[in-house]
Coordinates of C-alpha atoms and ligand atoms in Angstrom, one line a residue:
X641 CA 11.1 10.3 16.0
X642 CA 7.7 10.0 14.8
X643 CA 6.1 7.8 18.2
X644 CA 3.1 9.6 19.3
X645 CA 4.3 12.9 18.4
X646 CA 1.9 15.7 18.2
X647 CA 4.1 17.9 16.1
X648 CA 2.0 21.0 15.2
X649 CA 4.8 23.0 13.2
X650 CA 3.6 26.8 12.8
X651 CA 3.1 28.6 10.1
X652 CA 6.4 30.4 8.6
X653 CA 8.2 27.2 9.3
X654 CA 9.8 25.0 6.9
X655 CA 9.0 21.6 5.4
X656 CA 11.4 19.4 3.6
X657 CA 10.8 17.1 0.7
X658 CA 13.0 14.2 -0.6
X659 CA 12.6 14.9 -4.3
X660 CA 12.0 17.7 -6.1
X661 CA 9.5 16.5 -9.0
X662 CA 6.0 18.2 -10.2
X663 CA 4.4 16.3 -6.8
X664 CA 7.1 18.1 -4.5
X665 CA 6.3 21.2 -6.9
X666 CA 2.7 21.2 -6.1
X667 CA 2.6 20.3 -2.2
X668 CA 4.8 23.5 -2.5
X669 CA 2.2 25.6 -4.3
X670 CA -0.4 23.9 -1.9
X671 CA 1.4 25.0 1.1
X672 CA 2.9 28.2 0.4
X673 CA -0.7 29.7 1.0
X674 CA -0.8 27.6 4.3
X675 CA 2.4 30.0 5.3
X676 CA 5.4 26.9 4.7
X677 CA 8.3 27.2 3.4
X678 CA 10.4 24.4 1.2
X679 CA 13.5 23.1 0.7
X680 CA 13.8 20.0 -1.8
X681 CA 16.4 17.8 -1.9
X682 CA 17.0 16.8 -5.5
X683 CA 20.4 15.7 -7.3
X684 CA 18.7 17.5 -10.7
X685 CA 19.8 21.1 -11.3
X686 CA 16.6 21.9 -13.1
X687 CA 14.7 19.9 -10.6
X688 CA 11.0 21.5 -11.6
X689 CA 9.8 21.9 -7.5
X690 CA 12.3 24.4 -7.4
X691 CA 10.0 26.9 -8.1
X692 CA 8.2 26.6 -5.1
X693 CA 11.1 26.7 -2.6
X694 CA 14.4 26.1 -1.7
X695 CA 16.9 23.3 -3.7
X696 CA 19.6 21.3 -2.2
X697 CA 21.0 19.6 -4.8
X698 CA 21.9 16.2 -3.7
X699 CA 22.1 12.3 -4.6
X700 CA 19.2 10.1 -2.9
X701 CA 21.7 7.9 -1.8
X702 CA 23.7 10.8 0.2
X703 CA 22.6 10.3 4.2
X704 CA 25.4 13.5 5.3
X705 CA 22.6 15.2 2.6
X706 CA 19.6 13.7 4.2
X707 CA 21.3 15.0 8.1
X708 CA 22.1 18.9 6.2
X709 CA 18.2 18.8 5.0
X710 CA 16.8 17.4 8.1
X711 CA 18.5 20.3 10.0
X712 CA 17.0 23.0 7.6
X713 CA 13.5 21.8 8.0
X714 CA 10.6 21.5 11.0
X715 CA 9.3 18.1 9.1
X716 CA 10.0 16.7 6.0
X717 CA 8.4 13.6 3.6
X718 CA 9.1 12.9 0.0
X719 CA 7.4 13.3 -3.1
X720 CA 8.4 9.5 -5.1
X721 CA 9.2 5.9 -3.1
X722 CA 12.2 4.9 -4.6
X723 CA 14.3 7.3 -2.0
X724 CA 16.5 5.0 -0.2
X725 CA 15.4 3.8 3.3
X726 CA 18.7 4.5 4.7
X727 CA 18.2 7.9 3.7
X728 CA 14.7 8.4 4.7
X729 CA 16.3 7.0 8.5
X730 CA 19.1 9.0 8.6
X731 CA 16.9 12.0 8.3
X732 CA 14.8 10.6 10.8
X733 CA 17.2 10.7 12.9
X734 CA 16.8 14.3 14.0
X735 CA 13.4 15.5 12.4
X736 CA 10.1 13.8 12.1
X737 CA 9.7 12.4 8.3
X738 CA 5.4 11.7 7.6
X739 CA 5.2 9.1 5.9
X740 CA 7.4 7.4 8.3
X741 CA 10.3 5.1 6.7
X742 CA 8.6 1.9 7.3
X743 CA 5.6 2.8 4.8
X744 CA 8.4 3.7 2.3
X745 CA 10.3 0.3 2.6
X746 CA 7.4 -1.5 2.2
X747 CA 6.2 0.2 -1.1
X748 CA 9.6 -0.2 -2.6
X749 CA 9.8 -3.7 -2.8
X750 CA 6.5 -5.5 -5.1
X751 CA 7.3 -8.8 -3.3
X752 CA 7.0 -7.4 0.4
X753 CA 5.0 -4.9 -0.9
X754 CA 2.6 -8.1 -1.5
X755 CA 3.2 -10.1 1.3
X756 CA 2.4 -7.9 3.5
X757 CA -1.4 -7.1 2.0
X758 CA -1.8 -10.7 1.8
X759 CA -1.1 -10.5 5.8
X760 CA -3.0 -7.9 5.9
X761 CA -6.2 -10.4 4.7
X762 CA -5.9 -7.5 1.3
X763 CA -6.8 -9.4 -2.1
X764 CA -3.9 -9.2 -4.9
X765 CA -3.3 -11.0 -8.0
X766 CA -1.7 -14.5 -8.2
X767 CA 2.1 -13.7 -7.8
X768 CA 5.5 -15.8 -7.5
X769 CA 8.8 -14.6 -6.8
X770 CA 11.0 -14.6 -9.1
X771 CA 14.6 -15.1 -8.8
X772 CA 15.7 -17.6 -11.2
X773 CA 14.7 -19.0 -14.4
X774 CA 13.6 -22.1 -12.7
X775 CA 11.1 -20.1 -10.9
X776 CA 9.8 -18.8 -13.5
X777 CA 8.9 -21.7 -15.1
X778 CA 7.3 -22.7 -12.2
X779 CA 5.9 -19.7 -11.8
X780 CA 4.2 -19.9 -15.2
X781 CA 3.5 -23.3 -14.3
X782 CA 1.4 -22.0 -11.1
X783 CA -0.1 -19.1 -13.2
X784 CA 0.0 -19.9 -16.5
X785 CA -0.1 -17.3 -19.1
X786 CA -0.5 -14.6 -20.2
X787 CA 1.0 -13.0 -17.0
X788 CA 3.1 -9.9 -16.1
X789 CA 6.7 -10.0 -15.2
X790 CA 7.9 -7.2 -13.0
X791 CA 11.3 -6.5 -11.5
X792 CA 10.8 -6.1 -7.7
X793 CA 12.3 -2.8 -7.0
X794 CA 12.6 0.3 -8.9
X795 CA 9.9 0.4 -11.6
X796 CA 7.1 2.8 -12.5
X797 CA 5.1 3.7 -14.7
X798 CA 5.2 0.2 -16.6
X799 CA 8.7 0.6 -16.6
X800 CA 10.5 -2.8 -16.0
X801 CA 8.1 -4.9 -16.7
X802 CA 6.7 -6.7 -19.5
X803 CA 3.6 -9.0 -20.6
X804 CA 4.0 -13.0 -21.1
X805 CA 2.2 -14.4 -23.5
X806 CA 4.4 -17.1 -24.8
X807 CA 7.3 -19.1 -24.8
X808 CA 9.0 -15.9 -27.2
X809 CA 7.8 -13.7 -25.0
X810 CA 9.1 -15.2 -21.9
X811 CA 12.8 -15.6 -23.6
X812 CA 12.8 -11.4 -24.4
X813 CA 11.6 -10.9 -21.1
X814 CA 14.4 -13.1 -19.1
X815 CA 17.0 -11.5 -21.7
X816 CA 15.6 -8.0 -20.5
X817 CA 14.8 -8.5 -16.9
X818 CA 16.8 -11.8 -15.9
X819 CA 19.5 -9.9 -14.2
X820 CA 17.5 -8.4 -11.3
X821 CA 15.1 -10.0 -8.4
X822 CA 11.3 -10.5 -9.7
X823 CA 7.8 -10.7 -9.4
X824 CA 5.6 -12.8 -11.3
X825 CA 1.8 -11.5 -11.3
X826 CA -0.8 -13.6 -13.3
X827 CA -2.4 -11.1 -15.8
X828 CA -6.2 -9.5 -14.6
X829 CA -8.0 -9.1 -17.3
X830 CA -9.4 -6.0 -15.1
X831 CA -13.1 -4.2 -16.1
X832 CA -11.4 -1.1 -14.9
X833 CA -8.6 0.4 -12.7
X834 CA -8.7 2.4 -10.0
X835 CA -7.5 4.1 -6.9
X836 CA -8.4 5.6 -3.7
X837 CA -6.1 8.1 -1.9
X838 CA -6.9 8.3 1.9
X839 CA -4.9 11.2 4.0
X840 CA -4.7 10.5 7.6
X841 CA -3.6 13.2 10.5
X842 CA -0.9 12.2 13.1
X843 CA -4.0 11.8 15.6
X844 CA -5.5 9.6 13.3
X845 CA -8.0 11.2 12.2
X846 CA -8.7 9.9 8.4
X847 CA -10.6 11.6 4.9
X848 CA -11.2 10.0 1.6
X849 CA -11.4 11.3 -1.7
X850 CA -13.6 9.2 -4.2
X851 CA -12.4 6.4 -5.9
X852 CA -11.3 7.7 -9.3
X853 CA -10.9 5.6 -12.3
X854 CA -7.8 5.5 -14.2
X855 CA -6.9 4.7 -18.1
X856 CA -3.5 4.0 -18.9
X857 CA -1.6 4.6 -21.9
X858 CA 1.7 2.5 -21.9
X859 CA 2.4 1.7 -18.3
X860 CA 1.6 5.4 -18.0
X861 CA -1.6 6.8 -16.0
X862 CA -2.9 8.8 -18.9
X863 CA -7.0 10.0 -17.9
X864 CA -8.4 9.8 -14.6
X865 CA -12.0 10.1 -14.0
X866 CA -13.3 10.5 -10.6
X867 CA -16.8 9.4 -8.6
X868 CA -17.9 7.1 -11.1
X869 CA -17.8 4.0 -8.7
X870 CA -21.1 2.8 -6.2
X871 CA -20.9 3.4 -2.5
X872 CA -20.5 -0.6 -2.0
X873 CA -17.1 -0.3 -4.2
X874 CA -16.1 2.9 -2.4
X875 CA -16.9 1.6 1.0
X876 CA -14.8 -1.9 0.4
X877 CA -11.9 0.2 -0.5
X878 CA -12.3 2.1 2.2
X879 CA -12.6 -0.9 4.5
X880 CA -9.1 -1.9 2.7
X881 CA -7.2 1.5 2.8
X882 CA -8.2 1.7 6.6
X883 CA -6.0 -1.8 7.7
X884 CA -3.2 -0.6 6.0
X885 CA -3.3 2.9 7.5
X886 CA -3.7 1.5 10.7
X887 CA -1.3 -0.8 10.4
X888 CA 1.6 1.7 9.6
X889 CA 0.2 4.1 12.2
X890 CA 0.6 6.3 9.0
X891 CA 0.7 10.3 8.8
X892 CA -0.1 11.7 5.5
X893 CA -1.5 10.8 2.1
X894 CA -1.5 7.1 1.0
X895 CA -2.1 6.1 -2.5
X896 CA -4.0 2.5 -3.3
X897 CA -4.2 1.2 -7.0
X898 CA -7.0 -1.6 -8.2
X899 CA -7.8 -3.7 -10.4
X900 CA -11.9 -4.0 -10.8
X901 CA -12.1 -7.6 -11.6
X902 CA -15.6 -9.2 -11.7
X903 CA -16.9 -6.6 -9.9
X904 CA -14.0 -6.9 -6.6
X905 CA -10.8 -4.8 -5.8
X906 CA -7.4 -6.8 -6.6
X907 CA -4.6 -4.1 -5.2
X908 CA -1.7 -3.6 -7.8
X909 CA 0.1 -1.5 -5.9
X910 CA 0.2 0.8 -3.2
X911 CA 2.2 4.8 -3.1
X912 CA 3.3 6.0 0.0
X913 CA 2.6 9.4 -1.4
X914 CA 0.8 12.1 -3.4
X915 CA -0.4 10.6 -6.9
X916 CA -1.1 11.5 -10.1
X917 CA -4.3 10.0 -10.1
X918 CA -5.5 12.6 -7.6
X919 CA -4.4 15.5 -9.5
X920 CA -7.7 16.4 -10.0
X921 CA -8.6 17.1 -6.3
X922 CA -6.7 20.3 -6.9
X923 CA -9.3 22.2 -9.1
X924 CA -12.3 19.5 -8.5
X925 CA -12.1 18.5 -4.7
X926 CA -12.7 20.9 -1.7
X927 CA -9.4 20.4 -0.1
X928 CA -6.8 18.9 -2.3
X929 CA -4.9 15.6 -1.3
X930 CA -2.1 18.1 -1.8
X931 CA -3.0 20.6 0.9
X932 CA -4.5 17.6 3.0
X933 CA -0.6 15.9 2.9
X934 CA 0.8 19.2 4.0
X935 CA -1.8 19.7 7.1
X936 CA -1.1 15.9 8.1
X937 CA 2.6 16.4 8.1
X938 CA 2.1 19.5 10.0
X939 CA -0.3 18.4 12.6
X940 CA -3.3 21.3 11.2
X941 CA -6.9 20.1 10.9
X942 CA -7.6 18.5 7.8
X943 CA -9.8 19.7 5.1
X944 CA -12.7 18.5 3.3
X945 CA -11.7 15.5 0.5
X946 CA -15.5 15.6 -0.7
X947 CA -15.8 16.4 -4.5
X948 CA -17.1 20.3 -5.4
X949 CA -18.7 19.0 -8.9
X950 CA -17.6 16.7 -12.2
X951 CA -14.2 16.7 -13.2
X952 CA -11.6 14.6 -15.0
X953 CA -7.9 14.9 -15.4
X954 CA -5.9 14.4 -18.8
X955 CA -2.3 14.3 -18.3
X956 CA -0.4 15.4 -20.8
X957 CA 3.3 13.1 -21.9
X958 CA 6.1 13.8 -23.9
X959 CA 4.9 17.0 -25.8
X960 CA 3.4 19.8 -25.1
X961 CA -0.1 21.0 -26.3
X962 CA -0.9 24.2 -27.8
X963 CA -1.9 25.7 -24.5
X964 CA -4.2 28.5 -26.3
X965 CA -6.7 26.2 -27.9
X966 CA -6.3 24.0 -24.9
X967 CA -7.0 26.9 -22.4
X968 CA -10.1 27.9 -24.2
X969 CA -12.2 25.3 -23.0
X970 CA -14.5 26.1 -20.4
X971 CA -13.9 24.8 -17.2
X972 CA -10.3 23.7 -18.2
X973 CA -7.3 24.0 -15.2
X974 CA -3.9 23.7 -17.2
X975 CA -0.9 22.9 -14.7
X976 CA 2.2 22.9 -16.4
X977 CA 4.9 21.7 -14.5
X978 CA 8.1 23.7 -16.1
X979 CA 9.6 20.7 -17.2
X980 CA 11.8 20.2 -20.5
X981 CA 9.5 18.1 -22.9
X982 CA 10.9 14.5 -23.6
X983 CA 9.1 11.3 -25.0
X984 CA 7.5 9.6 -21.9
X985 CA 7.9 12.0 -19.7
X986 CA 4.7 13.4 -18.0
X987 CA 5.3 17.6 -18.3
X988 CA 1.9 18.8 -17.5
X989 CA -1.4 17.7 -16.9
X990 CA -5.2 19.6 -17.1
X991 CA -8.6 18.9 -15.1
X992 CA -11.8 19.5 -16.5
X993 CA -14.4 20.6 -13.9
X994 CA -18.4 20.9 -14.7
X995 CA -21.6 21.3 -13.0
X996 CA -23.0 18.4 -14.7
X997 CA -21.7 15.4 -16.4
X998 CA -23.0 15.7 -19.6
X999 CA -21.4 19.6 -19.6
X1000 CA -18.2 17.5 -18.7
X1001 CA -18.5 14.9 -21.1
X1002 CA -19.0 17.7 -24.2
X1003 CA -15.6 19.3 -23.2
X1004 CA -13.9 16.5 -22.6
X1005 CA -14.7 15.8 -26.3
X1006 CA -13.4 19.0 -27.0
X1007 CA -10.1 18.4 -25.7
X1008 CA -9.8 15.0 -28.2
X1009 CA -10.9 17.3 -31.0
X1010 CA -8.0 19.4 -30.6
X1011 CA -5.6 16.9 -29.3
X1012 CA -6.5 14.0 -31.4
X1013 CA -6.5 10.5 -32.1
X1014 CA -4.8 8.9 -28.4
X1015 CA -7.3 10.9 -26.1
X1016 CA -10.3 10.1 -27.9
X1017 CA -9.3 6.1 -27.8
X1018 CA -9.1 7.4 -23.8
X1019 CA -12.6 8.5 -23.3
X1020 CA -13.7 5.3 -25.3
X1021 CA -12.3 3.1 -22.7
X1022 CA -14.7 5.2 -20.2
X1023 CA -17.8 5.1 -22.3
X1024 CA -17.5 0.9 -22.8
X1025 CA -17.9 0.3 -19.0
X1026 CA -20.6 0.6 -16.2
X1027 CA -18.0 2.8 -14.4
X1028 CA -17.4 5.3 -16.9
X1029 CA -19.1 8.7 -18.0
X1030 CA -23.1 7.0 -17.3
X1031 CA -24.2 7.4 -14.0
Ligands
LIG184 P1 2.4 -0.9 -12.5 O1 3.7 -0.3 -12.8 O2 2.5 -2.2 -11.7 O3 1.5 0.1 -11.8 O4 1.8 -1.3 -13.9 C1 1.4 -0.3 -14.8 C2 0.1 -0.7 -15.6 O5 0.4 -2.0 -16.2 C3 -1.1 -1.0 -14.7 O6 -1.7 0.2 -14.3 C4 -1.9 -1.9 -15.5 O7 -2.5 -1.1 -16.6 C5 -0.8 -2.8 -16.2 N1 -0.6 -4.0 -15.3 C6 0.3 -4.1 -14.3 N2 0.2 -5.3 -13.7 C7 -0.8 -6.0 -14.3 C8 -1.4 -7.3 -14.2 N3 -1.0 -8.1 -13.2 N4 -2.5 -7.6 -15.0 C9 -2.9 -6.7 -15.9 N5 -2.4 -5.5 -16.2 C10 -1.3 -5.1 -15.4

């Protein structure tokens, strides 16, 4: 469905997501304005994008679900990448899904996922695949340690993986992970993550938002800082972004983690999506990567990705804050996503804007006063860098 297709779809028309999360819940709120309309397929009853539009509640896995929602919608993408291929094609079938499905395989697997930058002449870390214990001591014996074992499909946010120091290590990991198909990465002991989300229209016209750095907390993106990196960094990532979009022909937003590693970009991972890390864009950015996903996928102009001032996005995971204090600090966008509270679960997040760093950097402190200990260790991690809050 999606060869050369120039599919404007007009305004009052709806768009369908696979999944029903807080990113399907804010392309929603991003394209209501633009005059869409949503229905989210979702197997969760409370699934929180139901707010913005329509739900049809449904398994992933269900293809007669995928045909029902493909015949209720103009176009339709997804809001995570672990939605099954077969369903992504089956809806395919008879309405044109941006991203297409073979961006989506190739992010769900780490292995191909890898192979395929390497092709792509895209720097990664060391990896092996893993699917016995004899490769991974070979593995180890190729990369030695410490270094990361991750299953290949199905995690996120640091979720089925877990750091090899030593022998001990390795036996807990094997007793955890042994039973599924694996990657073995050799551990970057990075200067600083980052990522660099790139929409691109169905004409392929591209826009890039700035390279934003990233602190996480537990596997989980916890602070994200954007335009803190030289032009030379954002160019090469640019440069990097660019062969993949090309190669995939791709419609929509595309998400690109890094490690910064003696000053070059190691890719951890790609999202065929939306991403957290480019929350910020919604209060901070001139056009959102939100409303930028929504006018790829509906063949409209895109808007302006450049930044509107400082800003910096503090997600918020597990518990909520006490929205009142929070909300009194100036320049402070709260976006809660209407989710039940539950330990690692991200139910909110806020961005800070500011006319000038040092206006950014003082409020950001206010939001550690009142939150404490774990977000002040954040803004620590940007202040030891060259990348972080000094220009
Ligand atoms: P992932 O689920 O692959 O995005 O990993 C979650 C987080 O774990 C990353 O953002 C890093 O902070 C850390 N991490 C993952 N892989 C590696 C690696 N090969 N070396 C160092 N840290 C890593």
């Amino acid at each position: 469905m999606n060869s050369a297709v120039d599919h404007a779809v007009p305004a009052g028309q709806r768009i369908g997501v696979l999944g029903g999360g807080q990113l399907g819940r804010m392309l929603g709120l991003a394209g209501i304005p633009l005059g869409f309309r949503f229905v989210f397929l979702d197997p969760a009853a409370d699934a929180c994008a139901s707010a913005a539009g329509q739900l049809l509640r449904a398994d992933f896995s269900d293809t007669s679900a995928a045909r029902k929602l493909a015949g209720l919608v103009d176009v339709a993408t997804f809001d995570f990448e672990n939605v099954p291929e077969t369903t992504a094609r089956a809806l395919e079938e008879t309405c044109p899904l941006y991203p297409a499905s073979n961006a989506l395989g190739a992010s769900q697997d780490r292995l191909a996922e890898k192979d395929l930058l390497c092709q792509l002449g895209i720097a990664v870390p060391a990896y092996y695949p893993v699917s016995s214990r004899t490769d991974l001591l070979e593995g180890l014996d190729r990369l030695g340690y410490p270094a990361v074992l991750k299953t290949r499909r199905l995690g996120y946010d640091g979720k089925g993986q877990a750091v090899l120091r030593d022998q001990e290590d390795l036996e807990r990991a094997w007793q955890k992970l042994g039973d599924c198909d694996l990657i073995l990465e050799e551990f970057v002991a990075f200067e600083a993550e980052c990522s660099l989300i790139a929409v691109r229209a169905q004409q392929g016209e591209t826009r890039y938002w700035p390279l934003t750095q990233n602190v996480h907390s537990n596997g989980i993106l916890a602070l994200s800082l954007p335009g803190v990196f030289n032009e030379a960094l954002q160019a090469e990532a640019e440069n990097q972004m660019r062969k993949l979009l090309d190669h995939f022909d791709y419609c929509g937003v595309l998400t690109m983690e890094f490690f910064l590693w003696k000053g070059y970009l190691l890719v951890n991972e790609i999202a065929p999506r939306v991403h957290n890390s480019g929350h910020w864009t919604i209060d901070g950015a001139a056009c959102s990567q939100f409303e930028n996903h929504v006018r790829a996928i509906a063949g409209l102009p895109l808007g302006d990705s450049s930044m509107t001032g400082y800003s910096l996005m503090f997600n918020w995971i597990g518990e909520m804050p006490d929205q009142k204090k929070l909300m009194a600090v100036p320049g402070l966008h709260w976006h809660d996503y209407g989710k039940t509270a539950r330990p690692g679960r991200k139910i909110g997040h806020a961005t800070l804007t500011a006319a000038s760093r040092s206006q950014l950097e003082d409020n950001a402190r206010r939001i550690a006063e009142i939150e404490g200990g774990e977000f002040s260790a954040l803004l620590e991690i940007l202040n030891k860098g060259d990348h972080g809050f000094h220009d």
